[in-house]
XYZ file of C-alpha atoms in Angstrom:
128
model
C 52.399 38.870 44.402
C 51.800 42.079 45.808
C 49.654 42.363 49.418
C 47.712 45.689 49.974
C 47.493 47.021 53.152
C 45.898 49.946 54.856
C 48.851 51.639 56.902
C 51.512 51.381 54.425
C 50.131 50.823 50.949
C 51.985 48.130 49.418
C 53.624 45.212 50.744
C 55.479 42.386 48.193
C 55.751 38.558 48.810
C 59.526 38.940 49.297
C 58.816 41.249 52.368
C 55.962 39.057 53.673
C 58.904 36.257 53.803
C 61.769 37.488 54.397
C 61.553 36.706 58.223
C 61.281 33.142 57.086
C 60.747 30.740 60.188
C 63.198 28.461 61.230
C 63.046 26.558 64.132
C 66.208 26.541 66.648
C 66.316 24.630 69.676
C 64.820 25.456 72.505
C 61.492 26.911 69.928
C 58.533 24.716 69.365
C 60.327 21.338 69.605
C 62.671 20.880 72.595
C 66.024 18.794 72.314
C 67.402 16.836 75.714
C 70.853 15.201 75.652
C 71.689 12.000 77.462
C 74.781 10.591 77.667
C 76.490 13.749 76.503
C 80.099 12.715 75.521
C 82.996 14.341 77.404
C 85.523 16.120 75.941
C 88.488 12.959 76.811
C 86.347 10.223 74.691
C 84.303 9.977 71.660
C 80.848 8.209 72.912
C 77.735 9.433 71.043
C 75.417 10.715 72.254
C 71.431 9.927 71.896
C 68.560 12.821 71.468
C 65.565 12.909 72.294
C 62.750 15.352 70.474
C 59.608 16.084 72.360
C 57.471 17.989 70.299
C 54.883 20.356 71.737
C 51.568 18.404 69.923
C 50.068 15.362 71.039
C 51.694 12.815 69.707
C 49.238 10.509 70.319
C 46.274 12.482 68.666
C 48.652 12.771 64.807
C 48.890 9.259 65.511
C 45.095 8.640 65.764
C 44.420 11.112 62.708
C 47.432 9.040 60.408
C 45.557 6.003 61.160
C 41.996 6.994 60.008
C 42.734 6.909 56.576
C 41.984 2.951 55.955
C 44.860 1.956 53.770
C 47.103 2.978 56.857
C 47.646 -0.333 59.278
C 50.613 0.779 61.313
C 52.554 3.959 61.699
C 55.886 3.988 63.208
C 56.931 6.336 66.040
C 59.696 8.380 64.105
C 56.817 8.924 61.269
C 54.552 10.474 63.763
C 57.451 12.713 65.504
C 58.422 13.999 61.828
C 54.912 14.688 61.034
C 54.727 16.416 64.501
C 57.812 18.910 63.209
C 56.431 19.587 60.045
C 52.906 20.474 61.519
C 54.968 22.598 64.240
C 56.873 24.211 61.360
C 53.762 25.091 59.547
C 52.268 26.872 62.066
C 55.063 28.748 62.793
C 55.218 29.735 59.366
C 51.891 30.571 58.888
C 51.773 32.520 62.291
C 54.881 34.487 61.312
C 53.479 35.675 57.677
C 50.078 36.598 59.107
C 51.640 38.510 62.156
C 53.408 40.510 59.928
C 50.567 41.554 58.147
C 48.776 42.579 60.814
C 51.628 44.467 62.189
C 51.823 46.268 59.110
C 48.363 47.196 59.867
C 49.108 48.127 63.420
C 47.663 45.470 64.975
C 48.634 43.060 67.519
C 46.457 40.831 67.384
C 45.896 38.260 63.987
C 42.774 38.057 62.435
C 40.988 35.886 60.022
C 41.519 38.287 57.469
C 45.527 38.304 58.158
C 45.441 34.602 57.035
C 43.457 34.933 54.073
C 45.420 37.914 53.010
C 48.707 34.872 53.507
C 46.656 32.415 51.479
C 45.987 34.556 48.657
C 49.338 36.762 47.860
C 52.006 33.992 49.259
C 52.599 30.591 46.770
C 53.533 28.391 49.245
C 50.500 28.890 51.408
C 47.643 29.004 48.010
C 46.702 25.289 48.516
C 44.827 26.567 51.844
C 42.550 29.468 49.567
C 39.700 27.442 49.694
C 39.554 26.411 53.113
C 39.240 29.996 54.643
């Protein structure tokens, strides 16, 4: 897929993504250590993942579809990463378009120009 901009003429979907987004600790979901082992003895060690979206709100939305009774904590916290992950991703690809159209600041139009020249982001084309 090829992406046209105004500032530098042509941009490709392998440029669009190659700053893929990966999230490292300390980024969108934040990683605290209890009972950190010492160096002498081999305890493990338990982690706890706080993500930066209400929890309680993904929780509320998983349960309005009615064939959903109960959803279990660890469902909600992975569905809390993914979202996180997607954003990020999204928010990555459409800030580089608008760099490449010397802009700091992402528009509407960055995101549709994501939606419609990246794959992985084509089943959002009709919602913009």
């Amino acid at each position: 897929a090829v992406v046209s901009t105004q500032s530098t003429g042509v941009e490709t979907e392998e440029e669009l993504t190659s700053a893929q987004p990966q999230l490292n600790e300390g980024d969108s979901l934040e990683e605290n250590k209890e009972n950190t082992p010492t160096s002498n003895n081999n305890e493990k060690y338990v982690r706890q993942v706080v993500s930066q979206l209400p929890l309680s709100k993904i929780k509320k939305i998983m349960k309005m579809d009615p064939d959903t009774k109960l959803v279990q904590n660890d469902s909600v916290l992975l569905l809390a990463f993914a979202t996180e992950l997607f954003i990020k991703a999204l928010s990555t690809a459409a800030a580089r378009v608008a760099v490449k159209n010397k802009r700091k600041t992402i528009k509407k139009e960055d995101i549709e120009t994501c939606t419609r020249n990246l794959d992985y982001f084509e089943f959002l084309e009709d919602m913009l």
